[in-house]
């Protein structure tokens, strides 16, 4: 009925992604590199029981934030600075501290 994915980000935060019966993809978010990472997949049946885990390796695409940072320009402006950047993916950019 569904697929459950558990993965750990670089700062040791564990995340979970799910795909329902009606979808054929999982969206794994939070990586800001293109290194190889590991995720654990489970199939979920109608009784909400998990299958045996399957470990998969993947390489994330370049993040939208990384693309935007590469395009930042700073120009002098009246009383300060003007920052410009491009967001080619048109996605919401979030930076957490």
Coordinates of C-alpha atoms in Angstrom, one line a residue:
X1 CA 0.0 0.0 0.0
X2 CA 2.9 2.4 0.6
X3 CA 6.7 2.8 0.9
X4 CA 8.4 4.3 3.9
X5 CA 11.9 5.7 3.6
X6 CA 14.2 6.6 6.6
X7 CA 17.4 8.6 6.0
X8 CA 19.8 10.6 8.1
X9 CA 21.1 14.0 7.2
X10 CA 24.6 15.3 7.6
X11 CA 23.8 16.8 11.0
X12 CA 22.6 13.4 12.3
X13 CA 18.9 14.4 12.1
X14 CA 16.8 11.4 11.0
X15 CA 14.0 12.1 8.5
X16 CA 11.2 10.1 7.0
X17 CA 9.5 10.2 3.6
X18 CA 6.5 8.3 2.5
X19 CA 4.9 7.4 -0.8
X20 CA 1.3 6.2 -1.0
X21 CA -0.3 3.5 -3.2
X22 CA -1.1 6.3 -5.7
X23 CA 2.5 7.6 -6.1
X24 CA 5.5 6.0 -7.7
X25 CA 8.2 8.3 -6.2
X26 CA 9.7 9.5 -3.0
X27 CA 11.1 12.9 -2.3
X28 CA 14.2 13.0 -0.1
X29 CA 15.1 16.5 0.9
X30 CA 17.7 18.2 3.1
X31 CA 21.0 17.3 1.6
X32 CA 23.3 20.2 0.5
X33 CA 25.9 18.0 -1.2
X34 CA 26.1 15.5 -4.1
X35 CA 27.9 12.8 -2.1
X36 CA 26.6 9.2 -1.9
X37 CA 24.1 8.6 0.9
X38 CA 22.2 5.7 2.2
X39 CA 18.4 5.3 2.9
X40 CA 16.4 2.4 4.3
X41 CA 13.1 1.5 2.5
X42 CA 10.2 -0.5 3.8
X43 CA 7.1 -1.7 2.1
X44 CA 3.9 -1.2 4.1
X45 CA 0.9 -3.6 3.7
X46 CA -2.8 -3.0 4.4
X47 CA -2.3 -4.0 8.0
X48 CA 0.3 -1.3 8.3
X49 CA 3.1 -3.9 8.8
X50 CA 6.6 -3.1 7.7
X51 CA 8.5 -5.4 5.4
X52 CA 12.2 -6.3 5.9
X53 CA 14.4 -3.2 5.4
X54 CA 16.2 -2.7 2.1
X55 CA 19.2 -0.4 2.0
X56 CA 19.7 1.8 -1.0
X57 CA 22.4 4.2 -2.0
X58 CA 21.8 7.4 -3.9
X59 CA 23.4 10.7 -4.9
X60 CA 21.3 13.8 -4.5
X61 CA 21.1 16.4 -7.2
X62 CA 22.6 19.9 -6.5
X63 CA 20.3 21.7 -4.1
X64 CA 18.4 24.9 -5.2
X65 CA 20.2 26.8 -2.3
X66 CA 23.6 25.8 -3.6
X67 CA 22.7 26.9 -7.1
X68 CA 21.4 30.3 -5.8
X69 CA 24.5 30.9 -3.6
X70 CA 26.7 30.5 -6.7
X71 CA 24.8 33.3 -8.5
X72 CA 24.8 35.9 -5.7
X73 CA 26.1 39.4 -6.6
X74 CA 26.5 42.3 -4.2
X75 CA 26.4 45.9 -5.4
X76 CA 26.8 49.2 -3.7
X77 CA 23.5 50.9 -3.1
X78 CA 22.4 54.1 -1.4
X79 CA 23.0 53.6 2.3
X80 CA 24.1 49.9 2.0
X81 CA 24.3 47.0 -0.4
X82 CA 22.0 45.3 -2.9
X83 CA 22.0 41.6 -3.1
X84 CA 20.9 39.8 -6.2
X85 CA 20.7 36.1 -7.0
X86 CA 19.0 33.7 -9.4
X87 CA 16.6 30.9 -8.4
X88 CA 16.4 28.8 -11.6
X89 CA 14.3 26.1 -10.0
X90 CA 11.8 28.6 -8.7
X91 CA 11.7 26.8 -5.3
X92 CA 11.5 28.2 -1.8
X93 CA 15.0 28.7 -0.5
X94 CA 15.5 28.0 3.2
X95 CA 18.7 28.3 5.3
X96 CA 18.7 27.0 8.8
X97 CA 21.2 27.8 11.5

